[in-house]
Amino acid sequence: MMELQTLVEKLKLDYLSDSLDTLCEQASKKDLGYREFLHTALSSEWAGRHQKGLESRLKQARLPWVKSLEQFDYSFQPSVDKKVMRELSGLGFIERAENVVLLGPPGVGKTHLAIALAVKAAEAGHRIMFLSLEKLMTTLKKAQQENRLERQMQLLVYPKLLVLDEIGYLPMNREEASLFFRLVTRRYEKASTILTSNKSFSDWGEIFGDQVIATAILDRLLHHATTVNIKGESYRLKEKRKAGLINSKK
Ligand code: ADP
Ligand code: MG
């Protein structure tokens, strides 16, 4: 028989390989049964791999910051339906390649909720990617100029979840709207997209500079989609106001 350590390395059980001695020691101390020991050993390999996979998925995602659903204060933003968010965090929408649109004024938590769902998806093993609309546009236009648009499109179609943040802050010209349309069409019914916007759907014609293309984009995006309309105060302003109160008491 091969040496145990060699065997573990040949089988590429890297995490088990690192912890083998400790695990064996603990097992004999705790007087573990064969079955329990095998279970503990394989669990440690699994946990290591899962953690590494998650870290790499989160790194590739390029999230601007990380927040969780647990950190979202629903009492401050009652227009966000807890039940809808709980349903979304079950990630069925990703299995079904459906979209999520988060609408509302600045500071109400659109990016927070989008990031929290993306982290949940990464934890569940899905590939995720986060891009502001501005970043998406510069990326696509650069790729087009350099004659590698198709390759870039493939990279953007690949993630099971793509977050496109801040639609509507910058108006698009025809060329940009058409690139956006191509991306939406490619992902349609294949993979999920979460979009955030400060503009209501009726204003999307203005964003895309063309009512016809805006309608075509919305048609695909909203065919299978959950829309969360957030109406309320900015959390950033609330925090500033709170800070103000504290200052005035000094
Ligand atoms: P938006 O994208 O709608 O402009 P953000 O998601 O960037 O708003 O939220 C602004 C800041 O306030 C972030 O730090 C976010 O984590 C926080 N925030 C917003 N809403 C809530 C909330 N209801 N509970 C906890 N933190 C919130
Ligand atoms: Mg935002």
PDB file of C-alpha atoms and ligand atoms in Angstrom:
ATOM      1  CA  MET A   1       0.000   0.000   0.000  1.00  0.00           C
ATOM      2  CA  MET A   2       1.052   3.607  -0.592  1.00  0.00           C
ATOM      3  CA  GLU A   3       1.952   5.781   2.403  1.00  0.00           C
ATOM      4  CA  LEU A   4      -1.133   7.494   3.849  1.00  0.00           C
ATOM      5  CA  GLN A   5       0.278  10.998   3.338  1.00  0.00           C
ATOM      6  CA  THR A   6       1.213  10.197  -0.288  1.00  0.00           C
ATOM      7  CA  LEU A   7      -2.210   8.731  -0.900  1.00  0.00           C
ATOM      8  CA  VAL A   8      -3.933  11.837   0.466  1.00  0.00           C
ATOM      9  CA  GLU A   9      -1.758  14.017  -1.753  1.00  0.00           C
ATOM     10  CA  LYS A  10      -2.307  11.866  -4.852  1.00  0.00           C
ATOM     11  CA  LEU A  11      -6.047  12.070  -4.256  1.00  0.00           C
ATOM     12  CA  LYS A  12      -5.609  15.876  -4.019  1.00  0.00           C
ATOM     13  CA  LEU A  13      -7.235  16.044  -0.590  1.00  0.00           C
ATOM     14  CA  ASP A  14      -5.251  19.188   0.184  1.00  0.00           C
ATOM     15  CA  TYR A  15      -7.149  20.269   3.282  1.00  0.00           C
ATOM     16  CA  LEU A  16      -7.155  16.790   4.743  1.00  0.00           C
ATOM     17  CA  SER A  17      -3.450  16.558   4.012  1.00  0.00           C
ATOM     18  CA  ASP A  18      -2.778  19.664   6.139  1.00  0.00           C
ATOM     19  CA  SER A  19      -4.923  18.556   9.046  1.00  0.00           C
ATOM     20  CA  LEU A  20      -4.362  14.799   8.951  1.00  0.00           C
ATOM     21  CA  ASP A  21      -2.067  14.577  11.978  1.00  0.00           C
ATOM     22  CA  THR A  22      -4.279  16.797  14.132  1.00  0.00           C
ATOM     23  CA  LEU A  23      -7.407  14.916  13.058  1.00  0.00           C
ATOM     24  CA  CYS A  24      -5.863  11.551  13.901  1.00  0.00           C
ATOM     25  CA  GLU A  25      -4.710  12.792  17.289  1.00  0.00           C
ATOM     26  CA  GLN A  26      -8.133  14.200  18.106  1.00  0.00           C
ATOM     27  CA  ALA A  27      -9.800  11.011  16.942  1.00  0.00           C
ATOM     28  CA  SER A  28      -7.785   8.841  19.257  1.00  0.00           C
ATOM     29  CA  LYS A  29      -8.294  11.275  22.167  1.00  0.00           C
ATOM     30  CA  LYS A  30     -12.039  11.328  21.612  1.00  0.00           C
ATOM     31  CA  ASP A  31     -12.054   7.622  20.907  1.00  0.00           C
ATOM     32  CA  LEU A  32     -13.971   8.131  17.639  1.00  0.00           C
ATOM     33  CA  GLY A  33     -15.416   5.159  15.787  1.00  0.00           C
ATOM     34  CA  TYR A  34     -14.147   4.388  12.256  1.00  0.00           C
ATOM     35  CA  ARG A  35     -17.238   5.808  10.680  1.00  0.00           C
ATOM     36  CA  GLU A  36     -17.163   8.991  12.774  1.00  0.00           C
ATOM     37  CA  PHE A  37     -13.500   9.491  11.990  1.00  0.00           C
ATOM     38  CA  LEU A  38     -14.028   9.119   8.242  1.00  0.00           C
ATOM     39  CA  HIS A  39     -16.933  11.527   8.484  1.00  0.00           C
ATOM     40  CA  THR A  40     -14.836  14.130  10.358  1.00  0.00           C
ATOM     41  CA  ALA A  41     -11.928  13.758   7.943  1.00  0.00           C
ATOM     42  CA  LEU A  42     -14.044  14.123   4.793  1.00  0.00           C
ATOM     43  CA  SER A  43     -15.994  17.009   6.347  1.00  0.00           C
ATOM     44  CA  SER A  44     -12.778  18.903   6.956  1.00  0.00           C
ATOM     45  CA  GLU A  45     -11.776  18.439   3.297  1.00  0.00           C
ATOM     46  CA  TRP A  46     -15.216  19.545   2.173  1.00  0.00           C
ATOM     47  CA  ALA A  47     -15.264  22.636   4.441  1.00  0.00           C
ATOM     48  CA  GLY A  48     -11.843  23.701   3.166  1.00  0.00           C
ATOM     49  CA  ARG A  49     -12.857  23.342  -0.473  1.00  0.00           C
ATOM     50  CA  HIS A  50     -16.152  25.137   0.053  1.00  0.00           C
ATOM     51  CA  GLN A  51     -14.453  28.070   1.784  1.00  0.00           C
ATOM     52  CA  LYS A  52     -11.821  28.342  -0.941  1.00  0.00           C
ATOM     53  CA  GLY A  53     -14.470  28.227  -3.671  1.00  0.00           C
ATOM     54  CA  LEU A  54     -16.519  30.909  -1.950  1.00  0.00           C
ATOM     55  CA  GLU A  55     -13.497  33.161  -1.511  1.00  0.00           C
ATOM     56  CA  SER A  56     -12.568  32.829  -5.158  1.00  0.00           C
ATOM     57  CA  ARG A  57     -16.151  33.471  -6.316  1.00  0.00           C
ATOM     58  CA  LEU A  58     -16.359  36.566  -4.114  1.00  0.00           C
ATOM     59  CA  LYS A  59     -13.021  37.816  -5.401  1.00  0.00           C
ATOM     60  CA  GLN A  60     -14.076  37.401  -9.016  1.00  0.00           C
ATOM     61  CA  ALA A  61     -17.386  39.130  -8.309  1.00  0.00           C
ATOM     62  CA  ARG A  62     -15.753  42.514  -7.621  1.00  0.00           C
ATOM     63  CA  LEU A  63     -18.357  43.593  -5.101  1.00  0.00           C
ATOM     64  CA  PRO A  64     -17.769  47.221  -4.036  1.00  0.00           C
ATOM     65  CA  TRP A  65     -18.515  46.232  -0.405  1.00  0.00           C
ATOM     66  CA  VAL A  66     -20.212  43.386   1.404  1.00  0.00           C
ATOM     67  CA  LYS A  67     -23.480  43.567   3.342  1.00  0.00           C
ATOM     68  CA  SER A  68     -25.896  40.803   4.277  1.00  0.00           C
ATOM     69  CA  LEU A  69     -29.679  40.542   4.344  1.00  0.00           C
ATOM     70  CA  GLU A  70     -29.422  40.136   8.116  1.00  0.00           C
ATOM     71  CA  GLN A  71     -27.906  43.631   8.250  1.00  0.00           C
ATOM     72  CA  PHE A  72     -30.916  45.162   6.492  1.00  0.00           C
ATOM     73  CA  ASP A  73     -33.270  47.012   8.832  1.00  0.00           C
ATOM     74  CA  TYR A  74     -36.783  46.351   7.519  1.00  0.00           C
ATOM     75  CA  SER A  75     -38.378  48.552  10.146  1.00  0.00           C
ATOM     76  CA  PHE A  76     -36.613  51.542   8.612  1.00  0.00           C
ATOM     77  CA  GLN A  77     -37.778  50.632   5.078  1.00  0.00           C
ATOM     78  CA  PRO A  78     -41.276  49.104   5.415  1.00  0.00           C
ATOM     79  CA  SER A  79     -41.870  49.283   1.648  1.00  0.00           C
ATOM     80  CA  VAL A  80     -39.413  46.389   1.297  1.00  0.00           C
ATOM     81  CA  ASP A  81     -41.535  43.282   1.794  1.00  0.00           C
ATOM     82  CA  LYS A  82     -39.708  40.893   4.103  1.00  0.00           C
ATOM     83  CA  LYS A  83     -41.563  37.948   2.586  1.00  0.00           C
ATOM     84  CA  VAL A  84     -40.451  38.844  -0.937  1.00  0.00           C
ATOM     85  CA  MET A  85     -36.850  39.194   0.227  1.00  0.00           C
ATOM     86  CA  ARG A  86     -37.033  35.866   2.055  1.00  0.00           C
ATOM     87  CA  GLU A  87     -38.375  34.217  -1.097  1.00  0.00           C
ATOM     88  CA  LEU A  88     -35.578  35.778  -3.171  1.00  0.00           C
ATOM     89  CA  SER A  89     -32.915  34.717  -0.675  1.00  0.00           C
ATOM     90  CA  GLY A  90     -34.037  31.124  -1.254  1.00  0.00           C
ATOM     91  CA  LEU A  91     -32.417  31.662  -4.693  1.00  0.00           C
ATOM     92  CA  GLY A  92     -35.182  29.951  -6.673  1.00  0.00           C
ATOM     93  CA  PHE A  93     -35.026  32.923  -9.032  1.00  0.00           C
ATOM     94  CA  ILE A  94     -31.483  31.925  -9.992  1.00  0.00           C
ATOM     95  CA  GLU A  95     -32.486  28.315 -10.688  1.00  0.00           C
ATOM     96  CA  ARG A  96     -35.268  29.668 -12.922  1.00  0.00           C
ATOM     97  CA  ALA A  97     -33.018  32.316 -14.559  1.00  0.00           C
ATOM     98  CA  GLU A  98     -35.371  35.084 -13.470  1.00  0.00           C
ATOM     99  CA  ASN A  99     -34.465  38.714 -12.824  1.00  0.00           C
ATOM    100  CA  VAL A 100     -34.827  41.109  -9.920  1.00  0.00           C
ATOM    101  CA  VAL A 101     -35.307  44.844 -10.339  1.00  0.00           C
ATOM    102  CA  LEU A 102     -34.762  47.103  -7.342  1.00  0.00           C
ATOM    103  CA  LEU A 103     -36.229  50.564  -7.850  1.00  0.00           C
ATOM    104  CA  GLY A 104     -36.095  53.602  -5.615  1.00  0.00           C
ATOM    105  CA  PRO A 105     -34.456  56.927  -4.813  1.00  0.00           C
ATOM    106  CA  PRO A 106     -30.824  57.169  -3.640  1.00  0.00           C
ATOM    107  CA  GLY A 107     -29.882  55.719  -0.252  1.00  0.00           C
ATOM    108  CA  VAL A 108     -32.856  53.384   0.263  1.00  0.00           C
ATOM    109  CA  GLY A 109     -30.733  50.216   0.172  1.00  0.00           C
ATOM    110  CA  LYS A 110     -30.917  49.036  -3.448  1.00  0.00           C
ATOM    111  CA  THR A 111     -27.212  48.235  -3.721  1.00  0.00           C
ATOM    112  CA  HIS A 112     -27.242  46.725  -0.205  1.00  0.00           C
ATOM    113  CA  LEU A 113     -30.014  44.262  -1.138  1.00  0.00           C
ATOM    114  CA  ALA A 114     -28.431  43.454  -4.515  1.00  0.00           C
ATOM    115  CA  ILE A 115     -25.070  42.697  -2.869  1.00  0.00           C
ATOM    116  CA  ALA A 116     -26.700  40.641  -0.098  1.00  0.00           C
ATOM    117  CA  LEU A 117     -28.483  38.448  -2.654  1.00  0.00           C
ATOM    118  CA  ALA A 118     -25.286  38.092  -4.679  1.00  0.00           C
ATOM    119  CA  VAL A 119     -23.344  36.945  -1.595  1.00  0.00           C
ATOM    120  CA  LYS A 120     -26.094  34.404  -0.840  1.00  0.00           C
ATOM    121  CA  ALA A 121     -25.768  33.119  -4.404  1.00  0.00           C
ATOM    122  CA  ALA A 122     -21.978  32.842  -4.100  1.00  0.00           C
ATOM    123  CA  GLU A 123     -22.395  30.928  -0.837  1.00  0.00           C
ATOM    124  CA  ALA A 124     -24.693  28.520  -2.661  1.00  0.00           C
ATOM    125  CA  GLY A 125     -21.979  27.919  -5.259  1.00  0.00           C
ATOM    126  CA  HIS A 126     -23.119  30.217  -8.074  1.00  0.00           C
ATOM    127  CA  ARG A 127     -20.761  32.392 -10.065  1.00  0.00           C
ATOM    128  CA  ILE A 128     -21.623  36.046  -9.560  1.00  0.00           C
ATOM    129  CA  MET A 129     -20.481  39.349 -11.020  1.00  0.00           C
ATOM    130  CA  PHE A 130     -21.135  42.942  -9.979  1.00  0.00           C
ATOM    131  CA  LEU A 131     -20.822  45.915 -12.324  1.00  0.00           C
ATOM    132  CA  SER A 132     -22.039  49.477 -12.157  1.00  0.00           C
ATOM    133  CA  LEU A 133     -23.710  50.480 -15.372  1.00  0.00           C
ATOM    134  CA  GLU A 134     -20.886  52.922 -16.017  1.00  0.00           C
ATOM    135  CA  LYS A 135     -18.294  50.155 -15.653  1.00  0.00           C
ATOM    136  CA  LEU A 136     -20.356  47.852 -17.867  1.00  0.00           C
ATOM    137  CA  MET A 137     -20.470  50.470 -20.612  1.00  0.00           C
ATOM    138  CA  THR A 138     -16.761  51.296 -20.570  1.00  0.00           C
ATOM    139  CA  THR A 139     -15.977  47.567 -20.566  1.00  0.00           C
ATOM    140  CA  LEU A 140     -18.248  46.837 -23.539  1.00  0.00           C
ATOM    141  CA  LYS A 141     -17.157  49.872 -25.552  1.00  0.00           C
ATOM    142  CA  LYS A 142     -13.485  49.130 -24.995  1.00  0.00           C
ATOM    143  CA  ALA A 143     -14.024  45.526 -26.071  1.00  0.00           C
ATOM    144  CA  GLN A 144     -15.824  46.699 -29.202  1.00  0.00           C
ATOM    145  CA  GLN A 145     -13.008  49.087 -30.122  1.00  0.00           C
ATOM    146  CA  GLU A 146     -10.489  46.304 -29.619  1.00  0.00           C
ATOM    147  CA  ASN A 147     -12.487  43.841 -31.709  1.00  0.00           C
ATOM    148  CA  ARG A 148     -13.194  41.423 -28.871  1.00  0.00           C
ATOM    149  CA  LEU A 149     -16.814  42.208 -28.130  1.00  0.00           C
ATOM    150  CA  GLU A 150     -17.941  38.603 -28.569  1.00  0.00           C
ATOM    151  CA  ARG A 151     -15.389  37.333 -26.056  1.00  0.00           C
ATOM    152  CA  GLN A 152     -16.398  40.055 -23.575  1.00  0.00           C
ATOM    153  CA  MET A 153     -20.095  39.252 -24.054  1.00  0.00           C
ATOM    154  CA  GLN A 154     -19.353  35.609 -23.274  1.00  0.00           C
ATOM    155  CA  LEU A 155     -17.661  36.634 -20.027  1.00  0.00           C
ATOM    156  CA  LEU A 156     -20.770  38.619 -19.082  1.00  0.00           C
ATOM    157  CA  VAL A 157     -23.209  35.869 -20.046  1.00  0.00           C
ATOM    158  CA  TYR A 158     -21.317  33.251 -18.033  1.00  0.00           C
ATOM    159  CA  PRO A 159     -22.150  34.231 -14.397  1.00  0.00           C
ATOM    160  CA  LYS A 160     -25.367  32.714 -13.023  1.00  0.00           C
ATOM    161  CA  LEU A 161     -26.032  36.099 -11.427  1.00  0.00           C
ATOM    162  CA  LEU A 162     -25.018  39.472 -12.801  1.00  0.00           C
ATOM    163  CA  VAL A 163     -25.712  42.621 -10.780  1.00  0.00           C
ATOM    164  CA  LEU A 164     -26.008  45.787 -12.852  1.00  0.00           C
ATOM    165  CA  ASP A 165     -26.038  48.702 -10.449  1.00  0.00           C
ATOM    166  CA  GLU A 166     -27.195  52.272 -10.979  1.00  0.00           C
ATOM    167  CA  ILE A 167     -29.153  52.217 -14.201  1.00  0.00           C
ATOM    168  CA  GLY A 168     -30.485  55.652 -14.972  1.00  0.00           C
ATOM    169  CA  TYR A 169     -27.899  57.956 -13.459  1.00  0.00           C
ATOM    170  CA  LEU A 170     -26.159  58.403 -16.801  1.00  0.00           C
ATOM    171  CA  PRO A 171     -28.124  58.591 -20.032  1.00  0.00           C
ATOM    172  CA  MET A 172     -27.001  56.267 -22.825  1.00  0.00           C
ATOM    173  CA  ASN A 173     -26.469  57.007 -26.471  1.00  0.00           C
ATOM    174  CA  ARG A 174     -27.786  54.712 -29.223  1.00  0.00           C
ATOM    175  CA  GLU A 175     -24.620  52.657 -29.423  1.00  0.00           C
ATOM    176  CA  GLU A 176     -24.573  52.084 -25.649  1.00  0.00           C
ATOM    177  CA  ALA A 177     -28.268  51.217 -25.549  1.00  0.00           C
ATOM    178  CA  SER A 178     -27.763  48.713 -28.326  1.00  0.00           C
ATOM    179  CA  LEU A 179     -24.829  47.066 -26.488  1.00  0.00           C
ATOM    180  CA  PHE A 180     -26.995  46.853 -23.362  1.00  0.00           C
ATOM    181  CA  PHE A 181     -29.823  45.331 -25.391  1.00  0.00           C
ATOM    182  CA  ARG A 182     -27.487  42.686 -26.798  1.00  0.00           C
ATOM    183  CA  LEU A 183     -26.333  41.708 -23.317  1.00  0.00           C
ATOM    184  CA  VAL A 184     -29.888  41.491 -21.971  1.00  0.00           C
ATOM    185  CA  THR A 185     -30.932  39.373 -24.959  1.00  0.00           C
ATOM    186  CA  ARG A 186     -27.996  37.008 -24.492  1.00  0.00           C
ATOM    187  CA  ARG A 187     -28.774  36.455 -20.807  1.00  0.00           C
ATOM    188  CA  TYR A 188     -32.536  36.239 -21.297  1.00  0.00           C
ATOM    189  CA  GLU A 189     -33.931  32.962 -19.872  1.00  0.00           C
ATOM    190  CA  LYS A 190     -30.357  31.662 -19.383  1.00  0.00           C
ATOM    191  CA  ALA A 191     -29.102  33.488 -16.311  1.00  0.00           C
ATOM    192  CA  SER A 192     -30.362  35.953 -13.723  1.00  0.00           C
ATOM    193  CA  THR A 193     -29.714  39.664 -13.584  1.00  0.00           C
ATOM    194  CA  ILE A 194     -30.347  42.016 -10.675  1.00  0.00           C
ATOM    195  CA  LEU A 195     -30.762  45.617 -11.757  1.00  0.00           C
ATOM    196  CA  THR A 196     -30.999  48.692  -9.586  1.00  0.00           C
ATOM    197  CA  SER A 197     -32.340  52.014 -10.745  1.00  0.00           C
ATOM    198  CA  ASN A 198     -33.430  55.361  -9.386  1.00  0.00           C
ATOM    199  CA  LYS A 199     -35.816  55.762 -12.332  1.00  0.00           C
ATOM    200  CA  SER A 200     -39.234  54.170 -12.691  1.00  0.00           C
ATOM    201  CA  PHE A 201     -39.861  52.027 -15.774  1.00  0.00           C
ATOM    202  CA  SER A 202     -41.792  54.830 -17.474  1.00  0.00           C
ATOM    203  CA  ASP A 203     -38.572  56.855 -17.527  1.00  0.00           C
ATOM    204  CA  TRP A 204     -36.442  54.113 -19.079  1.00  0.00           C
ATOM    205  CA  GLY A 205     -37.132  55.444 -22.577  1.00  0.00           C
ATOM    206  CA  GLU A 206     -35.227  58.535 -21.529  1.00  0.00           C
ATOM    207  CA  ILE A 207     -32.313  56.511 -20.095  1.00  0.00           C
ATOM    208  CA  PHE A 208     -31.877  54.527 -23.304  1.00  0.00           C
ATOM    209  CA  GLY A 209     -32.504  57.562 -25.484  1.00  0.00           C
ATOM    210  CA  ASP A 210     -35.024  55.593 -27.519  1.00  0.00           C
ATOM    211  CA  GLN A 211     -38.492  54.345 -26.592  1.00  0.00           C
ATOM    212  CA  VAL A 212     -38.371  51.399 -29.006  1.00  0.00           C
ATOM    213  CA  ILE A 213     -35.144  49.960 -27.618  1.00  0.00           C
ATOM    214  CA  ALA A 214     -36.232  50.684 -24.023  1.00  0.00           C
ATOM    215  CA  THR A 215     -39.450  48.718 -24.633  1.00  0.00           C
ATOM    216  CA  ALA A 216     -37.505  45.805 -26.130  1.00  0.00           C
ATOM    217  CA  ILE A 217     -35.124  45.784 -23.151  1.00  0.00           C
ATOM    218  CA  LEU A 218     -37.928  45.975 -20.574  1.00  0.00           C
ATOM    219  CA  ASP A 219     -39.879  43.285 -22.417  1.00  0.00           C
ATOM    220  CA  ARG A 220     -37.059  40.772 -21.926  1.00  0.00           C
ATOM    221  CA  LEU A 221     -35.986  41.924 -18.476  1.00  0.00           C
ATOM    222  CA  LEU A 222     -39.469  41.892 -16.999  1.00  0.00           C
ATOM    223  CA  HIS A 223     -40.837  38.752 -18.662  1.00  0.00           C
ATOM    224  CA  HIS A 224     -39.693  36.724 -15.636  1.00  0.00           C
ATOM    225  CA  ALA A 225     -38.868  39.207 -12.913  1.00  0.00           C
ATOM    226  CA  THR A 226     -39.555  40.333  -9.378  1.00  0.00           C
ATOM    227  CA  THR A 227     -39.711  44.087  -8.975  1.00  0.00           C
ATOM    228  CA  VAL A 228     -39.062  45.596  -5.562  1.00  0.00           C
ATOM    229  CA  ASN A 229     -40.244  49.173  -5.413  1.00  0.00           C
ATOM    230  CA  ILE A 230     -38.607  50.936  -2.488  1.00  0.00           C
ATOM    231  CA  LYS A 231     -40.325  54.096  -1.385  1.00  0.00           C
ATOM    232  CA  GLY A 232     -38.856  55.806   1.597  1.00  0.00           C
ATOM    233  CA  GLU A 233     -36.179  57.859   3.162  1.00  0.00           C
ATOM    234  CA  SER A 234     -32.474  57.583   2.490  1.00  0.00           C
ATOM    235  CA  TYR A 235     -30.652  55.549   5.123  1.00  0.00           C
ATOM    236  CA  ARG A 236     -27.594  57.719   4.592  1.00  0.00           C
ATOM    237  CA  LEU A 237     -29.603  60.842   5.473  1.00  0.00           C
ATOM    238  CA  LYS A 238     -31.026  59.137   8.535  1.00  0.00           C
ATOM    239  CA  GLU A 239     -27.522  58.368   9.726  1.00  0.00           C
ATOM    240  CA  LYS A 240     -26.436  61.958   9.090  1.00  0.00           C
ATOM    241  CA  ARG A 241     -29.457  63.264  10.949  1.00  0.00           C
ATOM    242  CA  LYS A 242     -28.722  60.956  13.877  1.00  0.00           C
ATOM    243  CA  ALA A 243     -25.143  62.193  13.887  1.00  0.00           C
ATOM    244  CA  GLY A 244     -26.482  65.754  13.838  1.00  0.00           C
ATOM    245  CA  LEU A 245     -28.646  65.093  16.870  1.00  0.00           C
ATOM    246  CA  ILE A 246     -25.739  63.676  18.764  1.00  0.00           C
ATOM    247  CA  ASN A 247     -23.602  66.671  17.845  1.00  0.00           C
ATOM    248  CA  SER A 248     -26.253  69.172  18.903  1.00  0.00           C
ATOM    249  CA  LYS A 249     -26.396  67.604  22.365  1.00  0.00           C
ATOM    250  CA  LYS A 250     -22.696  68.206  22.947  1.00  0.00           C
TER     251      LYS A 250
HETATM  252  P1  ADP B   1     -28.892  52.827  -2.784  1.00  0.00           P
HETATM  253  O1  ADP B   1     -28.124  51.831  -3.571  1.00  0.00           O
HETATM  254  O2  ADP B   1     -30.377  52.649  -2.812  1.00  0.00           O
HETATM  255  O3  ADP B   1     -28.512  54.249  -3.122  1.00  0.00           O
HETATM  256  P2  ADP B   1     -27.367  51.735  -0.599  1.00  0.00           P
HETATM  257  O4  ADP B   1     -27.732  50.310  -0.699  1.00  0.00           O
HETATM  258  O5  ADP B   1     -26.031  52.134  -1.103  1.00  0.00           O
HETATM  259  O6  ADP B   1     -28.508  52.656  -1.244  1.00  0.00           O
HETATM  260  O7  ADP B   1     -27.504  52.176   0.928  1.00  0.00           O
HETATM  261  C1  ADP B   1     -26.759  53.261   1.474  1.00  0.00           C
HETATM  262  C2  ADP B   1     -26.123  52.825   2.789  1.00  0.00           C
HETATM  263  O8  ADP B   1     -27.126  52.645   3.772  1.00  0.00           O
HETATM  264  C3  ADP B   1     -25.389  51.500   2.699  1.00  0.00           C
HETATM  265  O9  ADP B   1     -24.302  51.532   3.573  1.00  0.00           O
HETATM  266  C4  ADP B   1     -26.421  50.496   3.189  1.00  0.00           C
HETATM  267  O10 ADP B   1     -25.809  49.364   3.768  1.00  0.00           O
HETATM  268  C5  ADP B   1     -27.196  51.298   4.203  1.00  0.00           C
HETATM  269  N1  ADP B   1     -28.615  50.954   4.267  1.00  0.00           N
HETATM  270  C6  ADP B   1     -29.580  51.349   3.414  1.00  0.00           C
HETATM  271  N2  ADP B   1     -30.793  50.926   3.801  1.00  0.00           N
HETATM  272  C7  ADP B   1     -30.591  50.211   4.931  1.00  0.00           C
HETATM  273  C8  ADP B   1     -31.470  49.505   5.828  1.00  0.00           C
HETATM  274  N3  ADP B   1     -32.800  49.486   5.651  1.00  0.00           N
HETATM  275  N4  ADP B   1     -30.895  48.880   6.886  1.00  0.00           N
HETATM  276  C9  ADP B   1     -29.563  48.909   7.091  1.00  0.00           C
HETATM  277  N5  ADP B   1     -28.688  49.582   6.292  1.00  0.00           N
HETATM  278  C10 ADP B   1     -29.187  50.219   5.220  1.00  0.00           C
HETATM  279 MG    MG B   2     -26.665  52.177  -4.937  1.00  0.00          MG
END
